Coordinates of C-alpha atoms and ligand atoms in Angstrom, one line a residue:
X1 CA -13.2 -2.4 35.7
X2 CA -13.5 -1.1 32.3
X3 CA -17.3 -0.6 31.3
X4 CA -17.0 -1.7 27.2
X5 CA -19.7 0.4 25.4
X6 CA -21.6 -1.2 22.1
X7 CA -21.7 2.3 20.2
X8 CA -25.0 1.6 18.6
X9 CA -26.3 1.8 21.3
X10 CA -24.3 3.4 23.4
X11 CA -25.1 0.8 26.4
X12 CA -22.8 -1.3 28.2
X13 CA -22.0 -4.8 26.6
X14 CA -19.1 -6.0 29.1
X15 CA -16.7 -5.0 31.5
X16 CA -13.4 -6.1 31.9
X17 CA -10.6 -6.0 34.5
X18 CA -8.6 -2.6 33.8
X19 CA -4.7 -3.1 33.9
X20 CA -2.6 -0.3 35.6
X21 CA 1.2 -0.1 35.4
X22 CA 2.2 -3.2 37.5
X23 CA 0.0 -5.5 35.4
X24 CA 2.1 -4.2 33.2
X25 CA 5.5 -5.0 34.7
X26 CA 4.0 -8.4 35.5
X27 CA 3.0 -9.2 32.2
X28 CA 6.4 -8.1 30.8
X29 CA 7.9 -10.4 33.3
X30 CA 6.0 -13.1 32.5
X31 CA 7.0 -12.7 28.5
X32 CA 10.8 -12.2 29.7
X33 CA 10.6 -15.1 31.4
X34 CA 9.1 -17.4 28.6
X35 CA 11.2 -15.6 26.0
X36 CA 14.2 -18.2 26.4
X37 CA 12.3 -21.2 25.6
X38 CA 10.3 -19.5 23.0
X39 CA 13.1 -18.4 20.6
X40 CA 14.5 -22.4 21.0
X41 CA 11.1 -23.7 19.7
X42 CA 12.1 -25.5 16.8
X43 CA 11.5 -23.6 13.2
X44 CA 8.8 -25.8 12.0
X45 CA 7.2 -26.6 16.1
X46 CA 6.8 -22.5 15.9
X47 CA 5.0 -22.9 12.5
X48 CA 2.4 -25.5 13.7
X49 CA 2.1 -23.5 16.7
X50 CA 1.1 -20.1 14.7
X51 CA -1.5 -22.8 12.5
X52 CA -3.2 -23.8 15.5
X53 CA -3.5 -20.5 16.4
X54 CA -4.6 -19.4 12.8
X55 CA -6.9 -22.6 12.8
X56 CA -8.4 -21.6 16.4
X57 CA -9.2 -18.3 15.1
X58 CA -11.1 -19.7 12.2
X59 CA -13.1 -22.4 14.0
X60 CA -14.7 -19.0 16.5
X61 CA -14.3 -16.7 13.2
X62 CA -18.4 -16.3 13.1
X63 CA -18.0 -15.0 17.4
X64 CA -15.2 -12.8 16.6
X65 CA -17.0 -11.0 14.1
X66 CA -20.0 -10.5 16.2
X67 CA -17.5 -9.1 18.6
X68 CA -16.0 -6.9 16.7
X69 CA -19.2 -5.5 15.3
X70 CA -21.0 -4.9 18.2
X71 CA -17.8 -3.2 19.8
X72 CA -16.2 -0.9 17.3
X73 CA -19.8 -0.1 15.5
X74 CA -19.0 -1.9 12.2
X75 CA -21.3 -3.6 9.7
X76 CA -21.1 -7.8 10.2
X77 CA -19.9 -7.8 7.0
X78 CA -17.0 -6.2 7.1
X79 CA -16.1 -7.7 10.3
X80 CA -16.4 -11.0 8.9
X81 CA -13.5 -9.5 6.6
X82 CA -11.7 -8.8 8.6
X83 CA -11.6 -12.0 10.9
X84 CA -10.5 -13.6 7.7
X85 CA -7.8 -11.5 7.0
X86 CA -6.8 -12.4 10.5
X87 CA -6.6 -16.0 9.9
X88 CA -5.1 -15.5 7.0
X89 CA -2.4 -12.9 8.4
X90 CA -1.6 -15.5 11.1
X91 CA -1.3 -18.4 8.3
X92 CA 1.1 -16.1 6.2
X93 CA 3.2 -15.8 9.5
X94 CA 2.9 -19.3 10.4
X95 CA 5.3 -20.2 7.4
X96 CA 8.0 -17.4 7.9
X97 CA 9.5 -19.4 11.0
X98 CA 11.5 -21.8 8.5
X99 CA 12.0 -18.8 6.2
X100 CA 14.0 -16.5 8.6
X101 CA 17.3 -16.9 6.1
X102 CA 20.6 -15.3 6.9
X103 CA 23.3 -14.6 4.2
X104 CA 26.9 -15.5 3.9
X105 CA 29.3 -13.6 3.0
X106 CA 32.3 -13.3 1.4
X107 CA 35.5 -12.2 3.5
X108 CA 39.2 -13.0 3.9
X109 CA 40.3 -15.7 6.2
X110 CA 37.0 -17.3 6.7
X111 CA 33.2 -17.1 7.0
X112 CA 31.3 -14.9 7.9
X113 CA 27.2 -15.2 8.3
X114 CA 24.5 -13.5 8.9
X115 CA 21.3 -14.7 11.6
X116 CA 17.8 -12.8 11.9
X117 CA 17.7 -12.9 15.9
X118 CA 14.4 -12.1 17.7
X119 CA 14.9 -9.1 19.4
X120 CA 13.1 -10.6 23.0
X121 CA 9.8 -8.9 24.6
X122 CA 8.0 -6.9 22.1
X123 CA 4.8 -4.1 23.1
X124 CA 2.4 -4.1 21.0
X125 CA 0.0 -1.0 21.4
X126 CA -2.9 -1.4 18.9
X127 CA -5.6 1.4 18.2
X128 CA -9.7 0.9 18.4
X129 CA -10.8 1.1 14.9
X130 CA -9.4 -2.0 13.5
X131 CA -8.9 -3.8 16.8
X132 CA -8.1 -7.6 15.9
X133 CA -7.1 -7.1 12.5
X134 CA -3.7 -4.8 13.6
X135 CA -3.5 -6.6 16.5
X136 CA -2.6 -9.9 14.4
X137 CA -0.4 -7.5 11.9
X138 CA 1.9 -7.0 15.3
X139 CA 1.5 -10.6 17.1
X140 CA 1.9 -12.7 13.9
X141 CA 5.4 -11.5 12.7
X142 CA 6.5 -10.9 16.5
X143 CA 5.5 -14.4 17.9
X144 CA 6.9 -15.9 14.7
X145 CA 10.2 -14.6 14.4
X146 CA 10.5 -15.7 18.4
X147 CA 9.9 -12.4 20.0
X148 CA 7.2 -12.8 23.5
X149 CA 5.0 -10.1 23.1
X150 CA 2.7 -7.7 26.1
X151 CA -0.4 -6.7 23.9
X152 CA -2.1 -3.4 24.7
X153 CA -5.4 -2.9 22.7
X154 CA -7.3 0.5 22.9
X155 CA -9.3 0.4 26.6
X156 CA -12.5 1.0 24.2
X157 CA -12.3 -2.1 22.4
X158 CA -10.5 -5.3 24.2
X159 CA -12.7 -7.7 23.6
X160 CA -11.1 -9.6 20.6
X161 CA -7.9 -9.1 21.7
X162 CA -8.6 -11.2 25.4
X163 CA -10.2 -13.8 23.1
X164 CA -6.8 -14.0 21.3
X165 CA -4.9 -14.3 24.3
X166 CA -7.3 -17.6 25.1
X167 CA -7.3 -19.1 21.8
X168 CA -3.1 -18.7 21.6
X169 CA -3.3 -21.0 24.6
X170 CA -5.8 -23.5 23.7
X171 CA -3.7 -23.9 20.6
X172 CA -0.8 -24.5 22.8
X173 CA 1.2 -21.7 22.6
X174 CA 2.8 -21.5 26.4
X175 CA 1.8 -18.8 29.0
X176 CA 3.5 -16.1 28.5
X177 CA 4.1 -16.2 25.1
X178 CA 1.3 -14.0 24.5
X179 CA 0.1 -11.5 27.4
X180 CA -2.7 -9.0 26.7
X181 CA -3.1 -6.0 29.5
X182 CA -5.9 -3.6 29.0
X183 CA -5.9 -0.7 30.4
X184 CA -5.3 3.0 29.1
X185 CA -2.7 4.7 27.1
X186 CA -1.2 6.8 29.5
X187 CA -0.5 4.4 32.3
X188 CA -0.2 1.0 30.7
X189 CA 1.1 2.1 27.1
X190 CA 3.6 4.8 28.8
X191 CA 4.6 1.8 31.1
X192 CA 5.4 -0.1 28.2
X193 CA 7.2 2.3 26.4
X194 CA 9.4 3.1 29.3
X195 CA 10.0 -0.3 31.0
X196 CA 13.8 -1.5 30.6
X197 CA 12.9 -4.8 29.7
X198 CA 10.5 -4.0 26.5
X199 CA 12.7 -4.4 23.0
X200 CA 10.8 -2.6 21.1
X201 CA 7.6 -0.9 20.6
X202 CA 5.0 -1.3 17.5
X203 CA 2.1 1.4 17.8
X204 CA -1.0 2.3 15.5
X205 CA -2.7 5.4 16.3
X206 CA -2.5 9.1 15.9
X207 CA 0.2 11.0 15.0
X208 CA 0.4 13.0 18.1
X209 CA 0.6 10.0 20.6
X210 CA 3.1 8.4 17.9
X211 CA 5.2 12.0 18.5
X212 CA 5.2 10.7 22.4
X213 CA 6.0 7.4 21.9
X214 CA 8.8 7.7 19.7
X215 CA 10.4 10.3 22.0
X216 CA 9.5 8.4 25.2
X217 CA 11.5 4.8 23.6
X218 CA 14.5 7.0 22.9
X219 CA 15.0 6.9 26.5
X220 CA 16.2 3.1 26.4
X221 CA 17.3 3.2 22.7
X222 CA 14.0 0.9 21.8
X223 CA 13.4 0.1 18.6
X224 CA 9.9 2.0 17.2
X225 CA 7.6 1.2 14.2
X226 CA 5.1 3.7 14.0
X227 CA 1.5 3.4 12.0
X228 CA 0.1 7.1 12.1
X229 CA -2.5 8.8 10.5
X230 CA -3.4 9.7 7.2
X231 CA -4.4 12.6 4.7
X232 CA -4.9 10.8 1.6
X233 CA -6.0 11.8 -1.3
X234 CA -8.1 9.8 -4.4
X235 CA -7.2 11.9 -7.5
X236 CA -9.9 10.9 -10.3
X237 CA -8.8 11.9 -13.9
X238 CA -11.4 13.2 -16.7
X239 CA -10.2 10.0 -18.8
X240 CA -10.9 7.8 -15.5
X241 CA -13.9 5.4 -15.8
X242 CA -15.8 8.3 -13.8
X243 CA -19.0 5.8 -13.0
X244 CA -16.4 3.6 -11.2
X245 CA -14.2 6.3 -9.4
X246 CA -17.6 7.7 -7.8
X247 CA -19.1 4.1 -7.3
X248 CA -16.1 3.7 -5.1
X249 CA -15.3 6.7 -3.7
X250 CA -17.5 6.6 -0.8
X251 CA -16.5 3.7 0.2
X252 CA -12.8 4.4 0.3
X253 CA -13.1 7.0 2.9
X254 CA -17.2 6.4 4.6
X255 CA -15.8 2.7 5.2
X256 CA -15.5 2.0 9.1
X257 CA -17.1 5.7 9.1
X258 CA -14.3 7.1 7.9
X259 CA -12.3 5.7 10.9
X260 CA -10.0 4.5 8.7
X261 CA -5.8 5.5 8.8
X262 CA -6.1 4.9 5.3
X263 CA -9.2 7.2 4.4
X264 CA -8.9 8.9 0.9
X265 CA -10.5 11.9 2.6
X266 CA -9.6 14.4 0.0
X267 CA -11.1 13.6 -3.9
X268 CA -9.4 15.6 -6.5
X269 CA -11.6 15.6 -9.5
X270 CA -9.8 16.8 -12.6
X271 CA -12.3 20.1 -13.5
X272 CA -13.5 18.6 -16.9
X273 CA -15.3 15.9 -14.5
X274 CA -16.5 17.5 -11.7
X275 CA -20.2 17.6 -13.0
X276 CA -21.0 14.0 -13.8
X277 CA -18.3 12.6 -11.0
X278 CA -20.7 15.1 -8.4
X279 CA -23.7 13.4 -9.8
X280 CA -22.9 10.2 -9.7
X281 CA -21.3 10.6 -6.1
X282 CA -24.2 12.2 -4.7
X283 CA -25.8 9.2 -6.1
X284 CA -23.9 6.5 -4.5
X285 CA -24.0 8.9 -0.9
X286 CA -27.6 9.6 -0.4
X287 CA -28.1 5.5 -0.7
X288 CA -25.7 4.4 1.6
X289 CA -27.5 1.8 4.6
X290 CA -26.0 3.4 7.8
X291 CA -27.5 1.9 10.7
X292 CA -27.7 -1.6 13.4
X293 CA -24.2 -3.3 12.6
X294 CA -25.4 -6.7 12.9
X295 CA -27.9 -6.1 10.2
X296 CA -26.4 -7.8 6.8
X297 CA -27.4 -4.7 4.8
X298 CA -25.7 -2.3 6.8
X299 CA -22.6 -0.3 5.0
X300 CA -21.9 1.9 7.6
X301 CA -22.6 2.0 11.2
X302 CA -21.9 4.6 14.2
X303 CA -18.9 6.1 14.7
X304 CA -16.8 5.3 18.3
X305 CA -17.9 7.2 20.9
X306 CA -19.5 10.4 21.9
X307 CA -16.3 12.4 22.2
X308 CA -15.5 11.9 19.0
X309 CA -18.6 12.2 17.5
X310 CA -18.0 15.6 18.4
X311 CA -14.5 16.1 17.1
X312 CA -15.6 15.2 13.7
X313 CA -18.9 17.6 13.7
X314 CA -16.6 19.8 14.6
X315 CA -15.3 20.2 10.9
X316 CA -18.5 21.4 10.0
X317 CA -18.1 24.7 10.8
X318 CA -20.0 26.5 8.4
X319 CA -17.4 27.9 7.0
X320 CA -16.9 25.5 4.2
X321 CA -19.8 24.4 1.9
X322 CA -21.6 20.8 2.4
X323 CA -22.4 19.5 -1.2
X324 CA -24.6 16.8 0.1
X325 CA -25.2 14.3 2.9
X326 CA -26.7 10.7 3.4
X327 CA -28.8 9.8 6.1
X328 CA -28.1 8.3 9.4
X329 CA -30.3 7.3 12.8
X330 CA -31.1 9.3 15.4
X331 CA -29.8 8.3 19.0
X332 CA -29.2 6.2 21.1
X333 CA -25.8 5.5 19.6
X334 CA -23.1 7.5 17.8
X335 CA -24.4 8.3 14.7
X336 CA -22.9 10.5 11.8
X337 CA -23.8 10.9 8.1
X338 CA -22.1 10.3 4.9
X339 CA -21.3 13.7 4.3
X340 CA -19.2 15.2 1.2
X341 CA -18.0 19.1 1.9
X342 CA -16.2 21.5 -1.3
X343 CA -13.9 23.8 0.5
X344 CA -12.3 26.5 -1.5
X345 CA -9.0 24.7 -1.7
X346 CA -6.7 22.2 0.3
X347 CA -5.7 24.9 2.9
X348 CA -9.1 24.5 4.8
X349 CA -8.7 22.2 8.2
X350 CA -10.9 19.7 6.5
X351 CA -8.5 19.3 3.6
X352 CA -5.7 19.7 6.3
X353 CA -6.6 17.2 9.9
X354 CA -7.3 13.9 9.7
X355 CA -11.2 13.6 10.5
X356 CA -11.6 9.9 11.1
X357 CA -15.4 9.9 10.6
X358 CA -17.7 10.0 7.5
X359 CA -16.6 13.5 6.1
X360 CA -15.2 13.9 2.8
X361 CA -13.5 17.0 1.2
X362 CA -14.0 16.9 -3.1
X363 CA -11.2 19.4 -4.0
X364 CA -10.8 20.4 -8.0
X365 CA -7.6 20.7 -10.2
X366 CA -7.0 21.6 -13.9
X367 CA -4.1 19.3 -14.7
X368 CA -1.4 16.4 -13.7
X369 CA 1.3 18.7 -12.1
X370 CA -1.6 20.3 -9.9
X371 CA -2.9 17.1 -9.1
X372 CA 0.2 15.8 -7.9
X373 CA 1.2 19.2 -6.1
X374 CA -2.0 19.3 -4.1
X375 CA -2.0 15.6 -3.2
X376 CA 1.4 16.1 -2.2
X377 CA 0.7 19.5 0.2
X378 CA 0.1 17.3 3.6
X379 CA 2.5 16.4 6.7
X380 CA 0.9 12.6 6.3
X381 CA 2.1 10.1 3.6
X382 CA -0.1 7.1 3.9
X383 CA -2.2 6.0 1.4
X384 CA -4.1 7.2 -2.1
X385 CA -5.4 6.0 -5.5
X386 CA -5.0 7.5 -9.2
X387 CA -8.2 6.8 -11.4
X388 CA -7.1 7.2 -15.1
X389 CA -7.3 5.8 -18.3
X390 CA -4.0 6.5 -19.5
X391 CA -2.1 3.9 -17.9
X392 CA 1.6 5.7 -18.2
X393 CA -0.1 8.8 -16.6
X394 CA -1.5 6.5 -13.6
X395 CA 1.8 4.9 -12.8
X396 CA 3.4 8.2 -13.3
X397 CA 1.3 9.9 -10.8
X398 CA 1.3 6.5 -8.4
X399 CA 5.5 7.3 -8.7
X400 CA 5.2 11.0 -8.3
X401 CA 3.0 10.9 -4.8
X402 CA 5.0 10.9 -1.8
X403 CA 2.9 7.7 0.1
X404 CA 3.7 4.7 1.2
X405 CA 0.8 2.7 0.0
X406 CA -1.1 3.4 -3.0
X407 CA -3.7 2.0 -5.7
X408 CA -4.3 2.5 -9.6
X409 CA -7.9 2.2 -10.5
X410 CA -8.8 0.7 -7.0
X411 CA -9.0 1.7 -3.4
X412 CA -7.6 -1.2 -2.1
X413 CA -4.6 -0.5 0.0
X414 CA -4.2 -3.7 2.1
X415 CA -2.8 -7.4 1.3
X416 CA -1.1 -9.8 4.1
X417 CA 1.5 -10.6 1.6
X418 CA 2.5 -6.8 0.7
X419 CA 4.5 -4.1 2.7
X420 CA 2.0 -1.4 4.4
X421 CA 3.1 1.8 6.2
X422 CA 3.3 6.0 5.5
X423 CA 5.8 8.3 4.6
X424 CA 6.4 11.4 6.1
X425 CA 4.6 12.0 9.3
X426 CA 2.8 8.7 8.6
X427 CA 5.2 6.4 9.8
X428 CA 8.1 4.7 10.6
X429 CA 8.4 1.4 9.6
X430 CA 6.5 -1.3 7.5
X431 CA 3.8 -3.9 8.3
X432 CA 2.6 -7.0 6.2
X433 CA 4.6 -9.1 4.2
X434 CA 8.2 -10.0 4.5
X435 CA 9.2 -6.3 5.5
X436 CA 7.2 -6.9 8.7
X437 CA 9.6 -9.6 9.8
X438 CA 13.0 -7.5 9.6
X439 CA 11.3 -4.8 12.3
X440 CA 11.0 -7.8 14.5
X441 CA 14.6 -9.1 14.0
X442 CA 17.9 -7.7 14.9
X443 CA 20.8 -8.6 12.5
X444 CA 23.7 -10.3 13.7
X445 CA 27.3 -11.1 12.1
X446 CA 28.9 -14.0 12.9
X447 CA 32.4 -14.1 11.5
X448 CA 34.1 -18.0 11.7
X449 CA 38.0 -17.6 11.5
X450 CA 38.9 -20.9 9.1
X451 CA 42.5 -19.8 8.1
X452 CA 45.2 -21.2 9.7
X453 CA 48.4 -18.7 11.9
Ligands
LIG1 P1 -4.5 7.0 19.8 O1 -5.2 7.9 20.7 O2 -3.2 7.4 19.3 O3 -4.4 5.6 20.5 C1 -3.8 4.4 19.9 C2 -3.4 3.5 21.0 O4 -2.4 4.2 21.8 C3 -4.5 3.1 22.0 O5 -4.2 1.8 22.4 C4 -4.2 4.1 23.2 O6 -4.7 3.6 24.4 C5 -2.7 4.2 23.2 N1 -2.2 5.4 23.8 C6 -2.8 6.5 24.0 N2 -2.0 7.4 24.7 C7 -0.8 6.7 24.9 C8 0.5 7.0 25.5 N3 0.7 8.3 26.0 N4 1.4 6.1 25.5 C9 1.2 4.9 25.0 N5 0.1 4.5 24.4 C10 -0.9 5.4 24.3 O7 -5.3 6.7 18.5 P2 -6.8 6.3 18.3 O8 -7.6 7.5 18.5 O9 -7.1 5.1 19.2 O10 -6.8 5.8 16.8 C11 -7.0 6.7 15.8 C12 -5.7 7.0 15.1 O11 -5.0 5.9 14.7 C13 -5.8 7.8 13.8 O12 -5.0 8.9 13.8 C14 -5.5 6.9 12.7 O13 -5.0 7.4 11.6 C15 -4.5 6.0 13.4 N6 -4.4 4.7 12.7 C16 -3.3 4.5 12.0 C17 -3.3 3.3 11.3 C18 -2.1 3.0 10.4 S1 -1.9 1.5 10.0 N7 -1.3 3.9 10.0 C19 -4.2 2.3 11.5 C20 -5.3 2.6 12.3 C21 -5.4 3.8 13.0 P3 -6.2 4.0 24.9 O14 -7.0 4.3 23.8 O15 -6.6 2.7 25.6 O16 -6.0 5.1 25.9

């Protein structure tokens, strides 16, 4: 069994059966076996399907979210969020069914036309700081383009993703349509990744394990999307609303507790601003509510587990200045504060590794072309915003840095209707609106011969 750990605690809240590799080949037997009569659900029966599903979620939304919380250690507010993006990612989905166009084009001596075909059973391998919310990123565009799909959350936090499973089938999606196995990485993610009868692979998590996977699917020529981490930086101009950038700042890289792909971990504060941006920072930090999850005020909570509450104290290493920190409980449970560091530059590890917990690095720079070179210096590509009040000069930087994803006075970096995914070492592929669909779709040309001799 797996034991399922509350990290607020840091006492056991369930246990679960734990997959190995030949719930794995069963559960990819299963989907290749329901694959046929998926893809020939009608269009629009696949659309009312995906509703129910999306409706399902929605009627146990206020469950899920306690779920969620309680599991992966984040505040019941956010949760809530991000049930509802759920729902709504499954609703966005739920209409692309009758939307899956082809093309015709023109060619001598007849027709020829293009179909989107699904591309049969997809593995989805989904990591534990977002648990349901990438899950339905991966199953929504997968089931609805007519793909079955073997679902692997992280062993940490399966909860949501088993209650998926049953609420697929209560909304009358057919077994095997949807099959989740937990169990971990190494045996029932490599088992995916190497099984003959897996299509393709679509994986969130580190970079390193994304190395493995991609070379690991080369073996049987799989298709790969890849959702990696992230070094990203939130470059705040001395004509930026300066209140507003440091207002938000904290919460664009302590939200989840910094467990978050798309963490703006580096601020670059333009030198001019680096006095009243520090204050006001320091400001927003040292009142942050970290503590229970299931307490309304919360705006933080602990960070996974105790192994990596250690990897990420162990970028304080006294080497590199802490500016200031916010509070957080003692034990039981995994806590970390709010902390903002100033290294000497962006060659530290802190400005280099992705930390993935509440640790901030405030880097300064003198003008735009610095800006954009030390935003620029990292292997990741994944997210970022521009603060400015020169609105050429914010789109010009927004074009200038090489990330997939990126916001203008904002740190918003997600929408179910836009495409989401890194550059460089941060990704292969996109997820989220229409983009999403054509990694879950193969392209085939149909030519129709209509001359005559
Ligand atoms: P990983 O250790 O990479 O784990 C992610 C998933 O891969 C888990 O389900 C894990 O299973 C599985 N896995 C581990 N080893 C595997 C292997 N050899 N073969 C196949 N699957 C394997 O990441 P994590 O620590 O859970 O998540 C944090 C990372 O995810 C961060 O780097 C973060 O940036 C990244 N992330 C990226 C994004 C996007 S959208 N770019 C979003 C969220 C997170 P078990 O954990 O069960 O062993």
């Amino acid at each position: 069994m797996i034991e399922v750990i509350e990290p607020a605690s840091a006492e056991v809240m369930a246990e679960v059966p734990r997959a190995g590799a030949e719930e794995v080949d069963e559960a990819v037997a299963r989907a290749k076996a329901a694959f046929p009569a998926w893809r020939a659900v009608a269009p629009a029966d696949r659309s009312r399907l995906l509703r129910g599903l999306a409706d399902g979620l929605e009627a146990r939304a206020g469950d899920l979210a306690v779920l969620e919380a309680r599991n992966a250690g984040k505040p019941i507010a956010d949760a809530r969020g991000e049930i509802g993006m759920v729902v709504e990612c499954f609703r966005y989905y739920a209409a692309a069914p009758e939307r899956l166009l082809g093309q015709t084009i023109p060619v001598a001596g007849g027709v020829d036309m293009t179909f989107r075909e699904p591309l049969g059973v997809v593995g989805l391998i989904v990591p534990w700081n977002f648990p349901l919310v990438i899950t339905s990123w991966k199953t929504a565009p997968a089931l609805a383009a007519g793909n079955t799909v073997v679902l692997k959350p992280a062993e940490l936090t399966p909860l949501t993703a088993i209650e998926l499973e049953r609420v697929a089938l209560e909304a009358g999606i057919p077994e095997g349509v949807l099959n989740v196995v937990a169990g971990p990485g190494s045996v029932c993610g490599q088992r995916l990744v190497e099984h003959p009868d897996v299509a393709k692979i679509a994986f969130t998590g580190s970079t390193e394990v994304g190395r493995g996977i991609a070379a690991g699917a080369a073996r049987t020529i799989k298709r790969v999307t890849l959702e990696l981490g992230g070094k990203s930086a939130n470059v705040v101009f001395a004509d930026a609303d300066i209140e507003a950038a440091a207002a938000a700042a904290p919460f664009a890289v302590f939200g989840n507790a910094g467990q978050d792909c798309c963490a703006r971990s580096r601020i670059l504060v333009q030198r001019d601003a680096l006095d009243p941006f520090m204050a006001a920072l320091e400001r927003t930090v040292r009142s942050m509510v970290v503590g229970d999850p299931l307490d309304e005020a919360t705006q933080m909570g602990p960070l996974i587990s105790e192994s990596h509450r250690e990897t990420v104290a162990s970028f304080l290493d006294g080497e590199v200045p802490v500016a200031f920190r916010g509070d957080a409980p003692d034990g039981p449970g995994y806590w970390f504060p709010p902390t903002v560091l100033e290294p000497s530059g962006n060659d530290v590890r802190v400005a280099r590794e992705e930390v993935f917990g509440p640790v901030a690095a405030v880097i300064p720079f003198e003008d735009e072309a610095e800006a954009v070179a030390i935003a620029n210096d990292t292997i990741y590509g994944l997210s970022g915003s521009v603060w400015s009040g020169d609105g050429a000069r914010a789109l010009r930087v927004a074009r200038a840095l090489d990330t997939g994803v990126i916001s203008i006075n904002s740190n918003s970096s997600v929408r179910v209707s836009t495409p989401f995914g890194g550059f460089k070492q941060s990704g292969v592929g996109r997820e989220l609106g229409p983009d999403a669909l054509e990694h879950y779709t193969d392209v085939k040309n149909v030519y129709y011969a209509t001359e005559e001799g």
